[in-house]
Coordinates of C-alpha atoms and ligand atoms in Angstrom, one line a residue:
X1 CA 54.9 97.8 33.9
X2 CA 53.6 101.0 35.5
X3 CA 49.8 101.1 36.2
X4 CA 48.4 104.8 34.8
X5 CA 45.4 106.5 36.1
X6 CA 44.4 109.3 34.0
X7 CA 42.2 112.0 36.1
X8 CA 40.7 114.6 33.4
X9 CA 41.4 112.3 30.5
X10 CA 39.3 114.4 28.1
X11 CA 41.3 117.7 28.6
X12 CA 44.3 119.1 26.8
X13 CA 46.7 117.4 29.5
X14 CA 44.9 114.3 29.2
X15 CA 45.4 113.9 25.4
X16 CA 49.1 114.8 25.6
X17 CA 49.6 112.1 28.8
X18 CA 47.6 109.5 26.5
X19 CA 50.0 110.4 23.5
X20 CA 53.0 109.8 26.0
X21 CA 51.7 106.8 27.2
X22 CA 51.1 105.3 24.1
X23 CA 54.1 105.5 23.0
X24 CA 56.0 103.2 25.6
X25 CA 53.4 100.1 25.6
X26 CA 56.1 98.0 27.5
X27 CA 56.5 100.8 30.5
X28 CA 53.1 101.9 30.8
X29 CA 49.2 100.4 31.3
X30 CA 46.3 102.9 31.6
X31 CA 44.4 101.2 34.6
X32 CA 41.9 104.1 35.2
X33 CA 40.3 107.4 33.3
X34 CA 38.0 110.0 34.2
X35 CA 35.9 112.8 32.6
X36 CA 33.2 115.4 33.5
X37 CA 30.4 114.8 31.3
X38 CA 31.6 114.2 27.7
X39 CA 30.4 110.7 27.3
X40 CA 31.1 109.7 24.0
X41 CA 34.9 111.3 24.0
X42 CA 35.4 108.9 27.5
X43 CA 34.1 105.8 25.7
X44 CA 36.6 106.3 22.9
X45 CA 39.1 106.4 24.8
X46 CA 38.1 103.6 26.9
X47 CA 38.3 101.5 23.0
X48 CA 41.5 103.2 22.7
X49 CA 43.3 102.4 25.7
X50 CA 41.5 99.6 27.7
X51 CA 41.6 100.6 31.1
X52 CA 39.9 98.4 34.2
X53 CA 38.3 101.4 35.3
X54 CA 36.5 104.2 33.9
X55 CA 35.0 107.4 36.0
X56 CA 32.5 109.9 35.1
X57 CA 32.0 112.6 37.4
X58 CA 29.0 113.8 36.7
X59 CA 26.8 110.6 38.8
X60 CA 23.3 111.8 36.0
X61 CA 24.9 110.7 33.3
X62 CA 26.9 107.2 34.5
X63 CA 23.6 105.2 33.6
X64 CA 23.9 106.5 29.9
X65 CA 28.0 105.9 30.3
X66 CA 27.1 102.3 30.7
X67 CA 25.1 101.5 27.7
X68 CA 27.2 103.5 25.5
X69 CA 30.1 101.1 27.0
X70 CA 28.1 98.3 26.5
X71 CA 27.0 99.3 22.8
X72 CA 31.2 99.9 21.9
X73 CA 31.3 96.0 23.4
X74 CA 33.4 97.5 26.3
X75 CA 33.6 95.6 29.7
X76 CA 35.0 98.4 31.6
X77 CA 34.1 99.1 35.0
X78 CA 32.5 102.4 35.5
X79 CA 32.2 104.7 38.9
X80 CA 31.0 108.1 39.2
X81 CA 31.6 111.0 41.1
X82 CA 33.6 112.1 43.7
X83 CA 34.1 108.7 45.3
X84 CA 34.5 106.9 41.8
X85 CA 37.6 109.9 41.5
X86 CA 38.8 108.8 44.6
X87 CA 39.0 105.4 43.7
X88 CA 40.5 105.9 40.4
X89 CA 43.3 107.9 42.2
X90 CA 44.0 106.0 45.2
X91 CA 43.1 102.8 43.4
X92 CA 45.7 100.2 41.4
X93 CA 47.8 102.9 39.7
X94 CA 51.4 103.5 40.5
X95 CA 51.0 107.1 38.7
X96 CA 48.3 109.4 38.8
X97 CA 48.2 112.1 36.5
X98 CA 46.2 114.7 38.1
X99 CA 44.6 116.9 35.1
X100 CA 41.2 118.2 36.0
X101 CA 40.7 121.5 35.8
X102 CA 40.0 124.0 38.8
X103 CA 39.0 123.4 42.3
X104 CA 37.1 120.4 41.1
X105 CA 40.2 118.4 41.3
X106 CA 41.4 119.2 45.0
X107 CA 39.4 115.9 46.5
X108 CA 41.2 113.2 44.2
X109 CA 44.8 114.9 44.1
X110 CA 44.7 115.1 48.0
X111 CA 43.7 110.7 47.5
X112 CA 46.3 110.2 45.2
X113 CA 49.2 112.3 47.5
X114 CA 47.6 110.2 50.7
X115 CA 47.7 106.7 49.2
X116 CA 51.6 107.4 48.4
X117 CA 51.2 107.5 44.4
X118 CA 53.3 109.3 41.8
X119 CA 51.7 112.4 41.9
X120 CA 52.2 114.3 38.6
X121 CA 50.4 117.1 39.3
X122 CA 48.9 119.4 36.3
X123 CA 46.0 120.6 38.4
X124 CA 47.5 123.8 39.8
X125 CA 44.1 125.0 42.0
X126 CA 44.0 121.7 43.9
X127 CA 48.3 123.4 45.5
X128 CA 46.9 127.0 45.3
X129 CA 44.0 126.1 47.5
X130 CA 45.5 123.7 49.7
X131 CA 49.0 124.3 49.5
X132 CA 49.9 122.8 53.1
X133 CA 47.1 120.3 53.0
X134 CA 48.8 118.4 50.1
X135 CA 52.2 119.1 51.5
X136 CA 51.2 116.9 54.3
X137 CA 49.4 114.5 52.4
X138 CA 52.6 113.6 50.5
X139 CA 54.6 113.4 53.5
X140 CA 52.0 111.1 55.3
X141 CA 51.3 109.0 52.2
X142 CA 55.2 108.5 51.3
X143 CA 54.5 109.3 47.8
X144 CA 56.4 111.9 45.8
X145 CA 55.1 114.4 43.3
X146 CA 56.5 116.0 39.9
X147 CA 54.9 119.2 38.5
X148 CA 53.6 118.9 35.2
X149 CA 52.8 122.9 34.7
X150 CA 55.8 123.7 32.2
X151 CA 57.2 126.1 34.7
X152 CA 57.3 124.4 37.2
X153 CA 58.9 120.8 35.8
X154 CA 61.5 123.2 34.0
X155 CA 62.6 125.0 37.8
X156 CA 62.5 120.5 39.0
X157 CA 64.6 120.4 36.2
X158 CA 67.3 122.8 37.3
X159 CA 67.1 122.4 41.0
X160 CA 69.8 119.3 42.0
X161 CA 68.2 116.1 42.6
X162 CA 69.7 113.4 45.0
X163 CA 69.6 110.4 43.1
X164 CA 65.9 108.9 43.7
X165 CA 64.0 111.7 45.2
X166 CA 61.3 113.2 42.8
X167 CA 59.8 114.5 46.3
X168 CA 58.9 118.0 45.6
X169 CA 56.6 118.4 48.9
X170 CA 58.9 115.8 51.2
X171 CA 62.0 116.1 52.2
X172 CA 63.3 118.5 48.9
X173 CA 62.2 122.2 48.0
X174 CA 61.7 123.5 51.7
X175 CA 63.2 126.9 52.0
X176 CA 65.8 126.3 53.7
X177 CA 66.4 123.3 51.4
X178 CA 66.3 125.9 48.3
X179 CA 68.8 128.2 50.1
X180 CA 71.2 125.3 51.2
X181 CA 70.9 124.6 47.7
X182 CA 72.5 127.9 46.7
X183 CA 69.0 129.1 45.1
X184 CA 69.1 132.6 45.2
X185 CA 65.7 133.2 43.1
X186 CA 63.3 131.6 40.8
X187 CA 62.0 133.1 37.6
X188 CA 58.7 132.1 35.9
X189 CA 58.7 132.7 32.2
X190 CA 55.3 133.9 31.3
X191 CA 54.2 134.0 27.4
X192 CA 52.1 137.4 28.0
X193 CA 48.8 135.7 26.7
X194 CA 46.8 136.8 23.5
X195 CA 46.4 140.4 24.7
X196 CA 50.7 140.7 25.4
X197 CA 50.8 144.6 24.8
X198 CA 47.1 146.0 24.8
X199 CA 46.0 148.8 26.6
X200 CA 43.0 148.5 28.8
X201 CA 40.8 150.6 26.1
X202 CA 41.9 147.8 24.0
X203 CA 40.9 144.8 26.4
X204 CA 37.4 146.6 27.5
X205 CA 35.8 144.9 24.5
X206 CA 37.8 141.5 23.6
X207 CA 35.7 138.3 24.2
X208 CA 36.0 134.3 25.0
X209 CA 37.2 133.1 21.5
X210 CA 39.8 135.7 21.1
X211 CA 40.7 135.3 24.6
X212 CA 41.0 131.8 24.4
X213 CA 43.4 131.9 21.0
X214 CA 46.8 131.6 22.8
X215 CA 49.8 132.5 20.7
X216 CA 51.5 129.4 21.4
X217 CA 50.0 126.9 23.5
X218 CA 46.5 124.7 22.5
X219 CA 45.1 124.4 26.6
X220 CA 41.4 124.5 27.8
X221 CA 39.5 127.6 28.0
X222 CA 39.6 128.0 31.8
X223 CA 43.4 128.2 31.4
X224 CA 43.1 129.9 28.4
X225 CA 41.6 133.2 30.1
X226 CA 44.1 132.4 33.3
X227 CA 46.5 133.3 31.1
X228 CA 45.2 136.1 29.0
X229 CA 44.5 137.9 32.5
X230 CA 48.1 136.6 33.6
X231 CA 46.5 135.2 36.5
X232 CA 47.4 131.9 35.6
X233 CA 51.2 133.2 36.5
X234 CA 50.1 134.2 39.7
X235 CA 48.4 131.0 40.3
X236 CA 52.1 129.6 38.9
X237 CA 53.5 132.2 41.8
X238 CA 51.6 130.5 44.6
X239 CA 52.6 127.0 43.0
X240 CA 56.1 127.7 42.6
X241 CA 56.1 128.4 46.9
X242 CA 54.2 125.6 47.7
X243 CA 56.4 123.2 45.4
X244 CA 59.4 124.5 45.8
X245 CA 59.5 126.5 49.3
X246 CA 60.2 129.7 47.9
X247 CA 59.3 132.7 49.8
X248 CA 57.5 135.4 47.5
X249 CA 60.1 137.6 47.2
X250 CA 62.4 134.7 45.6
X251 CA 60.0 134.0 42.7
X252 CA 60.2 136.5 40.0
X253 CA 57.9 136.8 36.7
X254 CA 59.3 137.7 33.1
X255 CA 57.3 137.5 30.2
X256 CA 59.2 135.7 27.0
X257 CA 56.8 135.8 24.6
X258 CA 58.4 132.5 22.1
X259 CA 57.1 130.1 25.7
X260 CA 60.9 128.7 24.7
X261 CA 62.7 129.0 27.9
X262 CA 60.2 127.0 30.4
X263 CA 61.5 128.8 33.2
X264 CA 64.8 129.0 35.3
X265 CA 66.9 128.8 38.6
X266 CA 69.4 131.6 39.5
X267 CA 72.2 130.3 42.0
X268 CA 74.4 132.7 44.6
X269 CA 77.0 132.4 42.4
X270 CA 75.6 134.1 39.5
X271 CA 75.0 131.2 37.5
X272 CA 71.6 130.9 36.0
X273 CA 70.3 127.6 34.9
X274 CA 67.4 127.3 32.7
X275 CA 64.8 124.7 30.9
X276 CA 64.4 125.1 26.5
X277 CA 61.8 123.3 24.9
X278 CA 59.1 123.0 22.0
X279 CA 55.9 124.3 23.9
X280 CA 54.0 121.1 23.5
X281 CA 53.7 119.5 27.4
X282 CA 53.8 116.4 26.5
X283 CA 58.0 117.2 27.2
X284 CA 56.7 117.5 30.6
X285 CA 54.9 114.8 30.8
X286 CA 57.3 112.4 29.4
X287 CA 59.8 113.8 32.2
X288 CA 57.1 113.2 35.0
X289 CA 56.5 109.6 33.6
X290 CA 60.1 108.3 33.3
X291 CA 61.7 110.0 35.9
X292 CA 64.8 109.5 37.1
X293 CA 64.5 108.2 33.4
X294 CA 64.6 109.8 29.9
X295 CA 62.2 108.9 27.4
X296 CA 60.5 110.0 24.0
X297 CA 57.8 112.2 24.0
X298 CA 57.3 112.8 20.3
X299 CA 58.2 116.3 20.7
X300 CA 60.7 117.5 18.3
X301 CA 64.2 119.2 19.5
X302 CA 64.7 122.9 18.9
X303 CA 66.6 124.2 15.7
X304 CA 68.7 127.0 16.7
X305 CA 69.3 128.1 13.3
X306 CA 65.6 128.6 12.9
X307 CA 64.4 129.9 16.4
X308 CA 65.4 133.4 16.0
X309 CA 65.8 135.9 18.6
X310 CA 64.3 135.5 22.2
X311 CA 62.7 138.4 24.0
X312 CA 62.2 138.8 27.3
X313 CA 60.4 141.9 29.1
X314 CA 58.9 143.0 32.1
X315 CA 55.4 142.2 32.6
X316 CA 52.4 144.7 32.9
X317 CA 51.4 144.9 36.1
X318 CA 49.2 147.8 35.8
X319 CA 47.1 146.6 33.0
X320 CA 47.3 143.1 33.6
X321 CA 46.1 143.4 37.6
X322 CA 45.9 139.7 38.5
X323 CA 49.1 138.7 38.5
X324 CA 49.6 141.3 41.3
X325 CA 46.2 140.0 43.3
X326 CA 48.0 136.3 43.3
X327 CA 51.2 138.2 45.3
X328 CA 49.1 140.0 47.5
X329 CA 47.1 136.4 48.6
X330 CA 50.1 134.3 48.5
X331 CA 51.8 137.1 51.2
X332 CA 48.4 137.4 53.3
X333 CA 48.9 133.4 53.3
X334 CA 45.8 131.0 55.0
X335 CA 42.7 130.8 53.1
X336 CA 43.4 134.2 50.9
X337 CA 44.6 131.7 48.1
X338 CA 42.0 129.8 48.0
X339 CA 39.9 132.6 48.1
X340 CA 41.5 134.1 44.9
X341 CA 40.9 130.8 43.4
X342 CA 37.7 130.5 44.0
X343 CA 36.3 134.2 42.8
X344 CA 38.5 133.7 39.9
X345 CA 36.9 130.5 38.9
X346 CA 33.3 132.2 39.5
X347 CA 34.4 135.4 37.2
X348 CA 35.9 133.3 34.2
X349 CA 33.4 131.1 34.1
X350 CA 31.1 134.1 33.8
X351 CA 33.2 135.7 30.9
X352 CA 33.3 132.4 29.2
X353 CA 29.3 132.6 29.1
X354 CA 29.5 136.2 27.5
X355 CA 28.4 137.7 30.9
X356 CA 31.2 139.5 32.2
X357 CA 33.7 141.7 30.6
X358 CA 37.3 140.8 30.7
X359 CA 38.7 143.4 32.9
X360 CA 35.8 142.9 35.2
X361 CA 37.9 139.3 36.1
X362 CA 40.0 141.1 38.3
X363 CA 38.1 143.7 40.0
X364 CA 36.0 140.6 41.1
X365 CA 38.6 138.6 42.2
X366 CA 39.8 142.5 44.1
X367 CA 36.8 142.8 45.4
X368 CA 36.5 139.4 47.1
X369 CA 39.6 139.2 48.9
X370 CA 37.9 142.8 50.0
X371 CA 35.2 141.1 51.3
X372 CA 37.0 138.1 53.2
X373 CA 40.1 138.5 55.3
X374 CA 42.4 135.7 55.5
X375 CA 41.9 132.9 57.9
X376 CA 44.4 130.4 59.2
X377 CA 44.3 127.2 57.4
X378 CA 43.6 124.6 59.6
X379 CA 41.7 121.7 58.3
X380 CA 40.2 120.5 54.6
X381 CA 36.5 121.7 55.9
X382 CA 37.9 124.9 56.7
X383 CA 39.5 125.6 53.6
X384 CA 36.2 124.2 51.2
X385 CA 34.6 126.7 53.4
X386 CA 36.6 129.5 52.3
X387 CA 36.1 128.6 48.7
X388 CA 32.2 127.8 48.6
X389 CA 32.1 131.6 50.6
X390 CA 34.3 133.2 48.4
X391 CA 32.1 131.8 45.4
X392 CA 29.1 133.3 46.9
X393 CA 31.0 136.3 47.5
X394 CA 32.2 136.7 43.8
X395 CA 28.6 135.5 42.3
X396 CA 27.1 138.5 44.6
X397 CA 29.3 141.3 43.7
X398 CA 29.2 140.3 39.8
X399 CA 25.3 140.1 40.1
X400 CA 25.2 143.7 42.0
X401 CA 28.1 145.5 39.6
X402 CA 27.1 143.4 36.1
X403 CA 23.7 141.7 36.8
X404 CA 24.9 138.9 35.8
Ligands
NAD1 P1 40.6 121.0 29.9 O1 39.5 121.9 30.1 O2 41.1 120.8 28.5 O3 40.3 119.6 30.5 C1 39.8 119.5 31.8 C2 39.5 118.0 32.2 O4 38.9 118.1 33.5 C3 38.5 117.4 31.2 O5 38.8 116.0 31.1 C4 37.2 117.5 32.0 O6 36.2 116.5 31.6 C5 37.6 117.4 33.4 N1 36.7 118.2 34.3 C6 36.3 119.5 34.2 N2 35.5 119.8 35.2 C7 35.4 118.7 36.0 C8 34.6 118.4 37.2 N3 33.8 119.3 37.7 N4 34.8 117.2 37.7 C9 35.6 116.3 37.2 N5 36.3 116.5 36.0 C10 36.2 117.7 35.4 O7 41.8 121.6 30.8 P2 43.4 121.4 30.6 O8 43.9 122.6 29.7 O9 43.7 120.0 30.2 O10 43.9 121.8 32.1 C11 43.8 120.8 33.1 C12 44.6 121.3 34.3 O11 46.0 121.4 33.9 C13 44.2 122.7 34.8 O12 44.4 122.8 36.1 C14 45.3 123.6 34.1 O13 45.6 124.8 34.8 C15 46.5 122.7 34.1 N6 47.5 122.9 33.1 C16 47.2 122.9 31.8 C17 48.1 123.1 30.8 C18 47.8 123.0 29.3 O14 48.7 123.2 28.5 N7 46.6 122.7 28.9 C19 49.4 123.5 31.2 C20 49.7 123.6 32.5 C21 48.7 123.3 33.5
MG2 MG1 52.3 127.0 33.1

């Protein structure tokens, strides 16, 4: 029986890795969840799946967490904050699936990589920030970790495993690993977002909700916007080099608006090898929870007959700047990731409160890597450094160019 911990159990992720979970009672346990502030949705779930442990982030509100537990007749355990995440990931599970959203999550996916856990990693800022940092937490801990982000688990699913290793950041997915491998080139599949095909006129006025309606994915709202702006592929850009030690110029965008293909792997022969699936990630998850293993997911198989035709097109760099921003950091390398991360986190979180226009995201996010040149990434501190600056940064220039 494999012990799950559950880190951002109240998200999108979180309900699909719950779904998973519960599905193979004799191969899985929950042992430990976690949530930012939504009390009542983290004690149902504690009723629901019964782990030892139960985390809420936000350290105000564990008191009320308590009696609520108490009131449901639970027994659970309960921690809070950044050391009760810590616990919870480097704790009594055997998997940790890392699902809280934005920078928020660096601190317990660098504890779960260190204490030599199955990472499966949905928390794409915690590798865009700290790429190398979690690299060398893997390799120090002796864990291994498998992307959940659909892109990414469809490129693990095409690159050749030897039998056993589901160690992206070890000893696998270097570049010199990829090229021995015959990899010539990596290409995301992006969906385009909600806004596939506007002009800028067009985007000057659209807000949160429409924003947030994704053609074919149900996600949070930070992601949601990521991926209206197409920043959430560049974020995908910067994970794809970390996880798989591709150089920039060997990972390639193309947006396929049906989110059918996952992604794929083109060889030096010519041969391209590619991912198909539902878009529902709880494929993903089931992969990153049974690996070496198949098992169900409740995801239904594809129906050719019914699919139609599958497009595929360029994306638009011009309109759709970010995606561009995230190349530009990834080549400047050191803290200019984080940095991106950081502003973009400031400006979405601003548009989500109705204070920033859409197309202001970007020039923010310009506007700070302006501001701060990239330093060498030497240490954790450094790096939090970066992104509390940058944050300032981003909050200034929004306040001066939007009062907000
Ligand atoms: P979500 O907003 O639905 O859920 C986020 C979870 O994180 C919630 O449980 C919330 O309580 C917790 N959280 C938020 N802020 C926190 C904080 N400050 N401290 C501790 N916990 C906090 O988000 P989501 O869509 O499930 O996405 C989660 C992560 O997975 C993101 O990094 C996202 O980019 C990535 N991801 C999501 C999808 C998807 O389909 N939803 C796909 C690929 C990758
Ligand atoms: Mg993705």
């Amino acid at each position: 029986m494999k012990q799950v911990a559950v880190l951002g159990a109240t998200g999108s992720i979180g309900a699909s890795a719950l779904d998973v979970i519960a599905r193979h009672p004799q191969r899985f346990a929950v042992c430990a969840l976690s949530a930012h502030r939504d009390v009542d949705a983290l004690v149902a779930l504690c009723a629901r799946h019964r782990p030892a442990l139960a985390v809420i982030a936000d350290p105000v509100l564990e008191s009320t967490f308590k009696s609520k537990l108490a009131a449901a007749g639970l027994s659970t355990r309960t921690a809070c904050g950044e050391n009760g995440l810590r616990e919870a990931a480097a704790g009594d599970a055997d998997i940790v699936v890392a699902a809280i959203v934005g920078a928020a999550g660096l601190d317990s996916t660098l504890a779960a990589a260190r204490a030599g856990k199955r990472l499966l990693l949905a928390n794409k800022e915690a590798v865009v920030m700290a790429g190398p940092l979690l690299l060398q937490a893997l390799r120090e801990g002796g864990g291994e970790l498998v992307p959940i982000d659909s892109e990414h688990n469809a490129i693990f699913q095409c690159l050749p495993h030897r039998p056993g290793a589901a160690d992206v950041g070890n000893s696998r997915g270097r570049t010199s690993n990829l090229e021995r491998a015959g990899v010539r080139r990596i290409v995301l599949t992006a969906s385009g977002g909600p806004f596939r095909g506007h002009t800028r006129a067009q985007l000057a006025t659209v807000t949160p909700d429409q924003a947030c309606a994704h053609p074919n994915w149900v996600m949070g709202r930070k992601i949601s916007v990521d991926s209206a702006t197409l920043m959430n592929k560049g974020l995908e850009v910067i994970e794809a080099h970390w996880l798989f030690g591709a150089r920039h110029d060997q990972i390639d965008v193309v947006v396929h608006p049906q989110s059918i293909v996952h992604s794929l792997v083109e060889y030096a022969d010519g041969s391209t090898l590619a991912q198909l699936g539902n878009p529902d990630m709880r494929t993903a998850l089931a992969h990153a929870l049974g690996f070496p293993e198949r098992i169900g997911s409740g995801v239904a198989g594809l129906d050719f007959t019914r699919l139609g035709a599958l497009q595929f097109e360029a994306p638009d760099r011009a309109t759709f700047a970010c995606l561009d921003l995230a190349y530009r950091a990834l080549a400047a390398g050191g803290t200019a990731p984080a940095i991106l991360n950081a502003a973009n986190e400031v400006a979405v979180a601003a548009f989500l409160a109705g204070t920033l226009p859409f197309l202001a995201i970007a020039d923010i996010v310009a506007a700070t890597l302006d501001a701060m040149p990239a330093e060498p990434v030497d240490s954790l501190e450094g790096l939090i450094y970066a992104d509390l600056t940058a944050r300032q940064h981003a909050q200034r220039i929004m306040r001066r160019a939007y009062c907000c």
